[in-house]
Coordinates of C-alpha atoms and ligand atoms in Angstrom, one line a residue:
X1 CA 129.4 143.1 91.8
X2 CA 126.4 141.3 90.2
X3 CA 127.3 139.0 87.4
X4 CA 124.4 137.5 85.4
X5 CA 124.3 133.8 84.9
X6 CA 123.9 132.6 81.3
X7 CA 120.3 132.6 80.1
X8 CA 120.3 128.9 79.5
X9 CA 121.1 128.3 83.2
X10 CA 118.2 130.5 84.2
X11 CA 115.9 128.4 82.1
X12 CA 116.5 125.3 84.2
X13 CA 113.5 124.4 86.4
X14 CA 113.6 125.3 90.1
X15 CA 115.8 122.8 92.0
X16 CA 113.2 121.0 94.0
X17 CA 115.9 119.3 96.2
X18 CA 117.4 122.6 97.4
X19 CA 114.8 123.1 100.2
X20 CA 115.0 119.5 101.1
X21 CA 118.8 119.6 101.2
X22 CA 118.7 122.6 103.6
X23 CA 116.2 120.8 105.8
X24 CA 118.3 117.6 105.8
X25 CA 121.3 119.7 107.0
X26 CA 119.2 121.3 109.7
X27 CA 117.9 117.9 110.9
X28 CA 121.4 116.5 110.8
X29 CA 122.8 119.3 112.9
X30 CA 120.1 118.6 115.4
X31 CA 121.5 115.1 115.6
X32 CA 118.7 113.4 113.7
X33 CA 119.5 109.9 112.5
X34 CA 118.4 110.3 108.8
X35 CA 117.3 107.4 106.7
X36 CA 118.1 108.8 103.3
X37 CA 115.9 107.3 100.5
X38 CA 116.2 110.5 98.5
X39 CA 118.9 110.2 96.0
X40 CA 119.3 107.0 93.9
X41 CA 122.8 106.5 95.2
X42 CA 123.6 102.8 95.3
X43 CA 125.1 101.3 98.4
X44 CA 125.8 97.8 97.1
X45 CA 129.6 97.5 96.9
X46 CA 131.4 96.8 93.6
X47 CA 132.7 93.2 93.0
X48 CA 135.8 92.5 95.1
X49 CA 137.8 91.8 91.9
X50 CA 137.1 95.4 90.7
X51 CA 138.5 97.0 93.9
X52 CA 141.6 94.7 93.6
X53 CA 142.1 95.7 90.0
X54 CA 142.1 99.4 90.6
X55 CA 144.4 99.1 93.5
X56 CA 146.9 97.2 91.3
X57 CA 146.3 99.5 88.3
X58 CA 147.3 102.7 90.1
X59 CA 150.8 101.4 90.8
X60 CA 151.6 101.6 87.1
X61 CA 152.7 105.2 86.3
X62 CA 151.2 104.9 82.8
X63 CA 147.7 104.9 84.4
X64 CA 148.2 108.4 85.6
X65 CA 148.7 109.8 82.1
X66 CA 145.9 111.2 79.9
X67 CA 143.7 108.3 78.6
X68 CA 142.3 108.2 75.1
X69 CA 139.1 110.2 74.9
X70 CA 137.3 107.4 73.0
X71 CA 138.4 104.8 75.6
X72 CA 141.1 102.2 75.2
X73 CA 140.4 99.3 72.8
X74 CA 140.4 96.7 75.6
X75 CA 137.6 98.6 77.4
X76 CA 135.5 99.0 74.1
X77 CA 136.1 95.3 73.4
X78 CA 134.9 94.4 76.9
X79 CA 131.7 96.5 76.2
X80 CA 131.1 94.9 72.9
X81 CA 131.4 91.4 74.5
X82 CA 129.1 92.5 77.4
X83 CA 126.3 93.8 75.2
X84 CA 126.6 90.6 73.1
X85 CA 126.3 88.4 76.1
X86 CA 123.5 90.4 77.9
X87 CA 121.4 91.6 75.0
X88 CA 122.6 89.6 71.9
X89 CA 123.8 92.9 70.2
X90 CA 126.5 93.0 67.6
X91 CA 128.5 96.1 68.3
X92 CA 131.8 97.0 66.8
X93 CA 134.3 98.0 69.5
X94 CA 136.1 100.2 66.9
X95 CA 133.1 102.3 65.6
X96 CA 130.0 101.7 67.7
X97 CA 131.1 102.3 71.4
X98 CA 131.7 105.6 73.1
X99 CA 133.3 105.6 76.6
X100 CA 131.6 107.9 79.1
X101 CA 132.5 109.5 82.4
X102 CA 129.2 108.2 83.7
X103 CA 126.1 108.0 81.5
X104 CA 124.8 111.4 82.6
X105 CA 127.9 113.1 81.2
X106 CA 127.2 111.3 77.9
X107 CA 123.5 112.2 77.8
X108 CA 124.2 115.9 78.3
X109 CA 127.0 116.1 75.9
X110 CA 125.1 114.1 73.3
X111 CA 122.5 116.8 73.4
X112 CA 125.1 119.5 73.0
X113 CA 126.3 117.7 69.9
X114 CA 123.0 117.4 68.2
X115 CA 120.5 119.9 69.5
X116 CA 120.0 123.5 68.1
X117 CA 117.5 126.2 68.9
X118 CA 114.1 125.2 67.5
X119 CA 114.8 121.5 67.8
X120 CA 112.3 119.5 69.9
X121 CA 113.6 116.7 72.2
X122 CA 110.8 114.4 73.2
X123 CA 111.0 112.7 76.6
X124 CA 108.7 110.7 78.8
X125 CA 107.5 112.6 81.9
X126 CA 107.8 112.0 84.9
X127 CA 111.5 111.8 83.9
X128 CA 115.0 111.6 85.1
X129 CA 115.8 115.4 85.1
X130 CA 118.8 115.1 82.7
X131 CA 116.3 114.1 80.0
X132 CA 114.9 117.6 80.0
X133 CA 117.7 119.6 81.5
X134 CA 120.1 118.5 78.8
X135 CA 117.8 119.9 76.2
X136 CA 117.4 123.2 78.0
X137 CA 121.2 123.5 78.4
X138 CA 121.8 122.9 74.8
X139 CA 119.2 125.5 73.7
X140 CA 116.5 123.2 72.4
X141 CA 112.9 122.7 73.4
X142 CA 111.9 119.9 75.7
X143 CA 108.7 118.2 74.6
X144 CA 107.1 116.2 77.4
X145 CA 105.2 113.0 76.4
X146 CA 102.9 112.8 79.4
X147 CA 102.4 109.5 81.1
X148 CA 100.5 108.4 84.2
X149 CA 99.9 105.2 86.2
X150 CA 96.7 104.7 84.0
X151 CA 98.8 104.2 80.9
X152 CA 101.6 102.3 82.8
X153 CA 103.9 105.3 82.2
X154 CA 104.1 104.5 78.5
X155 CA 103.8 107.4 75.9
X156 CA 100.9 107.5 73.5
X157 CA 102.7 108.3 70.2
X158 CA 99.3 108.6 68.4
X159 CA 98.6 111.8 70.3
X160 CA 101.6 113.5 68.9
X161 CA 101.2 115.5 65.7
X162 CA 103.2 114.9 62.5
X163 CA 104.3 118.6 62.8
X164 CA 105.8 118.0 66.2
X165 CA 107.5 114.8 65.0
X166 CA 109.0 116.8 62.0
X167 CA 110.6 119.3 64.4
X168 CA 112.0 116.5 66.6
X169 CA 115.7 115.9 66.8
X170 CA 115.8 113.3 69.5
X171 CA 113.3 111.1 71.3
X172 CA 114.4 109.9 74.7
X173 CA 113.1 106.7 76.1
X174 CA 114.3 105.1 79.3
X175 CA 112.9 101.8 80.5
X176 CA 113.1 100.7 83.4
X177 CA 112.2 104.2 84.3
X178 CA 113.5 106.5 87.0
X179 CA 111.4 107.5 88.9
X180 CA 108.3 105.4 88.1
X181 CA 110.0 102.0 87.8
X182 CA 108.0 101.4 84.6
X183 CA 108.9 98.8 82.0
X184 CA 108.1 99.1 78.3
X185 CA 106.9 96.2 76.1
X186 CA 108.7 95.5 72.8
X187 CA 105.9 97.3 70.8
X188 CA 106.8 100.7 72.3
X189 CA 110.4 100.3 71.0
X190 CA 109.2 99.0 67.6
X191 CA 106.9 102.0 67.2
X192 CA 109.6 104.4 68.3
X193 CA 112.1 102.9 65.9
X194 CA 109.6 103.2 63.0
X195 CA 108.7 106.8 63.9
X196 CA 112.4 107.7 64.1
X197 CA 112.9 106.3 60.6
X198 CA 109.8 108.0 59.2
X199 CA 110.5 111.4 60.7
X200 CA 114.3 111.3 60.7
X201 CA 115.0 111.8 64.3
X202 CA 117.4 110.1 66.8
X203 CA 116.1 107.5 69.2
X204 CA 118.0 107.6 72.4
X205 CA 117.4 104.9 75.0
X206 CA 118.8 105.5 78.4
X207 CA 119.3 102.0 79.8
X208 CA 120.8 102.9 83.2
X209 CA 118.7 100.2 85.0
X210 CA 119.2 97.5 82.4
X211 CA 120.4 94.9 85.0
X212 CA 118.2 95.9 88.0
X213 CA 115.2 93.8 87.4
X214 CA 113.2 91.3 89.5
X215 CA 111.2 88.1 89.2
X216 CA 112.9 87.3 85.8
X217 CA 111.4 90.4 84.1
X218 CA 114.5 91.2 81.9
X219 CA 114.1 94.6 80.2
X220 CA 114.4 95.1 76.5
X221 CA 117.4 96.7 74.8
X222 CA 116.1 99.2 72.2
X223 CA 118.9 98.1 69.9
X224 CA 117.5 94.5 69.8
X225 CA 114.7 95.8 67.6
X226 CA 115.5 94.8 64.0
X227 CA 116.9 97.9 62.1
X228 CA 117.1 100.0 65.3
X229 CA 120.8 100.6 64.7
X230 CA 119.9 102.9 61.8
X231 CA 118.5 105.5 64.3
X232 CA 119.3 104.5 67.8
X233 CA 121.9 105.1 70.5
X234 CA 121.7 103.4 73.9
X235 CA 123.3 104.6 77.1
X236 CA 124.5 102.2 79.7
X237 CA 125.9 102.8 83.2
X238 CA 128.1 100.8 85.5
X239 CA 126.7 102.8 88.5
X240 CA 123.8 100.6 89.4
X241 CA 124.8 97.3 87.8
X242 CA 128.2 97.2 89.6
X243 CA 127.7 99.6 92.5
X244 CA 130.2 102.0 90.9
X245 CA 128.3 105.3 90.9
X246 CA 131.2 107.3 92.3
X247 CA 133.6 105.8 89.8
X248 CA 131.8 107.7 87.0
X249 CA 131.8 105.0 84.3
X250 CA 129.4 104.4 81.5
X251 CA 129.2 103.8 77.7
X252 CA 127.0 104.4 74.7
X253 CA 126.5 101.9 71.9
X254 CA 124.7 102.0 68.6
X255 CA 124.6 103.9 65.4
X256 CA 128.1 104.5 64.1
X257 CA 127.6 108.1 63.0
X258 CA 125.9 109.1 66.3
X259 CA 128.8 107.5 68.2
X260 CA 131.3 109.3 66.0
X261 CA 129.8 112.7 66.7
X262 CA 129.5 111.9 70.5
X263 CA 133.2 111.0 70.5
X264 CA 134.0 114.1 68.5
X265 CA 132.3 116.5 70.9
X266 CA 134.0 114.7 73.8
X267 CA 137.5 115.2 72.4
X268 CA 136.7 118.9 72.8
X269 CA 135.4 118.6 76.4
X270 CA 137.4 116.0 78.3
X271 CA 140.4 113.7 78.1
X272 CA 138.4 110.5 78.6
X273 CA 137.8 108.1 81.5
X274 CA 140.6 107.6 84.0
X275 CA 142.5 104.5 82.8
X276 CA 142.5 102.9 86.2
X277 CA 138.6 103.0 86.1
X278 CA 138.7 101.5 82.6
X279 CA 140.8 98.6 83.8
X280 CA 138.5 98.0 86.8
X281 CA 135.5 98.3 84.6
X282 CA 136.8 95.6 82.2
X283 CA 137.0 93.4 85.3
X284 CA 133.4 94.4 86.3
X285 CA 132.1 93.5 82.8
X286 CA 133.5 90.0 83.2
X287 CA 132.4 89.4 86.8
X288 CA 130.6 86.1 87.2
X289 CA 126.9 86.4 86.9
X290 CA 126.4 85.6 90.6
X291 CA 127.4 89.1 91.5
X292 CA 124.5 90.7 89.6
X293 CA 122.1 88.0 90.7
X294 CA 123.0 88.9 94.3
X295 CA 122.5 92.6 93.6
X296 CA 119.1 91.9 92.1
X297 CA 118.2 89.8 95.1
X298 CA 119.3 92.5 97.5
X299 CA 117.1 95.2 95.8
X300 CA 114.2 92.8 95.4
X301 CA 114.2 91.9 99.1
X302 CA 114.3 95.6 100.0
X303 CA 111.5 96.2 97.5
X304 CA 109.3 93.6 99.2
X305 CA 109.9 94.9 102.7
X306 CA 109.3 98.5 101.7
X307 CA 106.2 97.9 99.5
X308 CA 104.6 95.6 102.0
X309 CA 105.4 98.2 104.7
X310 CA 103.9 101.2 103.0
X311 CA 100.9 99.2 101.8
X312 CA 100.2 98.5 105.5
X313 CA 100.0 102.3 105.9
X314 CA 97.2 102.8 103.4
X315 CA 99.1 102.7 100.1
X316 CA 98.3 100.2 97.3
X317 CA 101.5 100.3 95.2
X318 CA 102.4 97.3 93.1
X319 CA 105.8 95.8 93.5
X320 CA 108.0 97.3 90.8
X321 CA 109.5 94.9 88.3
X322 CA 112.8 96.6 88.4
X323 CA 114.9 99.7 89.1
X324 CA 115.7 100.6 92.7
X325 CA 112.7 102.9 93.2
X326 CA 109.2 102.9 94.5
X327 CA 106.9 105.6 93.2
X328 CA 104.3 106.3 95.8
X329 CA 101.1 108.4 95.7
X330 CA 101.0 110.9 98.5
X331 CA 97.7 111.5 100.4
X332 CA 95.1 113.1 98.0
X333 CA 95.2 116.8 97.9
X334 CA 98.7 117.0 99.5
X335 CA 101.6 118.8 97.7
X336 CA 104.4 116.3 97.2
X337 CA 107.2 118.7 98.4
X338 CA 105.2 119.6 101.5
X339 CA 104.7 115.9 102.2
X340 CA 108.4 115.1 101.8
X341 CA 109.2 118.0 104.2
X342 CA 106.7 116.8 106.7
X343 CA 108.0 113.2 106.6
X344 CA 111.5 114.4 107.0
X345 CA 110.6 116.6 110.0
X346 CA 108.6 114.0 111.7
X347 CA 110.6 110.8 111.0
X348 CA 114.1 111.7 109.6
X349 CA 113.2 109.8 106.4
X350 CA 114.2 111.5 103.2
X351 CA 111.9 110.9 100.2
X352 CA 112.2 112.7 96.8
X353 CA 109.2 114.9 95.9
X354 CA 107.7 113.8 92.6
X355 CA 108.0 117.3 91.1
X356 CA 111.8 116.9 91.0
X357 CA 110.9 114.7 87.9
X358 CA 108.7 117.2 86.2
X359 CA 105.3 118.7 86.9
X360 CA 103.6 115.4 86.2
X361 CA 105.4 114.0 89.3
X362 CA 103.1 116.1 91.5
X363 CA 101.1 113.8 93.8
X364 CA 103.9 111.3 94.3
X365 CA 107.2 110.8 96.2
X366 CA 110.0 108.5 95.2
X367 CA 111.8 106.2 97.6
X368 CA 115.2 104.9 96.5
X369 CA 116.0 101.6 98.1
X370 CA 119.6 102.4 98.9
X371 CA 119.9 101.2 102.5
X372 CA 119.8 97.9 104.3
X373 CA 116.7 95.7 105.1
X374 CA 117.0 96.7 108.7
X375 CA 117.0 100.4 108.0
X376 CA 114.1 100.0 105.6
X377 CA 112.1 98.2 108.3
X378 CA 113.0 101.0 110.7
X379 CA 111.8 103.5 108.2
X380 CA 108.4 101.8 108.0
X381 CA 108.3 101.7 111.9
X382 CA 109.0 105.4 112.1
X383 CA 106.3 106.2 109.5
X384 CA 103.9 104.1 111.5
X385 CA 104.8 105.7 114.8
X386 CA 104.5 109.2 113.3
X387 CA 101.1 108.3 112.0
X388 CA 102.0 109.0 108.3
X389 CA 99.4 107.6 106.0
X390 CA 99.4 107.1 102.3
X391 CA 96.6 106.9 99.8
X392 CA 95.8 104.1 97.3
Ligands
PLP401 C1 117.7 107.1 84.2 C2 119.1 107.5 84.6 N1 120.0 107.7 83.6 C3 121.2 108.0 83.9 C4 121.7 108.1 85.2 C5 123.1 108.6 85.5 O1 123.9 107.5 85.7 P1 125.5 107.6 85.7 O2 125.9 107.4 87.1 O3 125.9 106.6 84.8 O4 125.8 109.0 85.3 C6 120.8 108.0 86.3 C7 121.2 108.1 87.7 O5 120.5 108.0 88.6 C8 119.4 107.6 85.9 O6 118.5 107.4 86.9

C-alpha cells in the first residue's frame, strides 16, 4: 500500500541532518567516541531548586490532571515579573502571556493561526529551520531576507519592495541568532516596528537566546521599542536559559490580540503545559541571578577554548557575543555537508552543515558548544591530528 503524505509535508526542504544522523549511527556502532557539537542541545543542568520542586509537585494528584491551556495564573504572573525584571517590560499576566510547550511549539502554531495561502512570512536567512518550515506547513510563502557576514547577518529592509511588504503577514526576527550568533542593534528593531505598523504585519521576535550573552553584551527585547506592543509578539524559552530543553517550556508575551489568537488555536491543539513543569518553571524564573551568571560563564569559557582552537587551524572567526554557537566558514570550494561528513568520519566530531539553516548557510558549519571544556579541547586536538583545516 502506498499512502501519499500531505502536499505540505512534501514541500519541506530536504532534511540535511538525515544523512549525518545515519553516519553518526554507523560510527557509534563501530564504537566511535563521538563528540556531538551538532544539535543545540544544552547540557548545563537546571537549577537544583527546579529539580526539587518538580519532585515535590508530582506527589500531588492534582498535578496529574489536565492543566489550563493558557497556563495557570501563577505561571503567567511569574512570567510577567521575569520580563519586567530582565527587560523592563510591562506585561499583563491575564492578557499578554501565552504558555507554550516549548517555544518551537508556539512558533509553529502561531503560524497556523495567522498564515493563509498567499501570505508572505519574512525571515532572516541563515535561519533556525522552524522560521521557514512553520510557514511551509501552514501553507504560506517563506520570504528569505538574505544576510551574510559582510552585513553582520542583519537584513537590509531597503532592498524589499513595498509590494512584498504589502503581502507580508509576519516578519520573523531572532537575535541572538541561531545559527550565526549575530546580535541586532536597536535600530533594526525600531525600523522593523515602524515597517510593521506602516504595512500592517506582525513582528515576531524569537528570543530563545535572550539570556545567553557574553562580555556584558545584553541583547535587546523587541518589545522594549516604544510602541512595539501594537504589532509585536516575542517568544521566550526556558530551554537554554535554565537548561530545561527536555522539559518543553516556553512562553510568548506581547500584543493582547495576538496572544489571544495564539491561546485560542492552542485550546484546539493541546491541553497546556504539564502543571508539574509550570511549578518548576516558576521556581526557575525566580532563581538567584548567580545561576544564569554561571551558565553564561560556562558557555563563554567553552566559546574561548573552541574559537581559539579552530583559529589555530586556519580559521579567523570572531568570538560570538552570545548564543551557544560558533558559525565557521569551511575551506573555500568545499560543500558544507561533505565537510561535516568528512570531519565526522575522520574525527568523530559532529558539526551541523550550514545548509540545514537554508541555502545561504552553504560554506559554513555550526558548532554547538554543548559539551565540557575538556571535550572541546579534545575536539580541537582531534581536528589537529586529522589535519582538518579551516579558511578565514
Ligand atoms: C532560535 C530558536 N528558537 C526556538 C528554539 C526552540 O526552543 P524550545 O526548546 O523552547 O522549543 C530554538 C532551539 O534550538 C532556537 O534555536
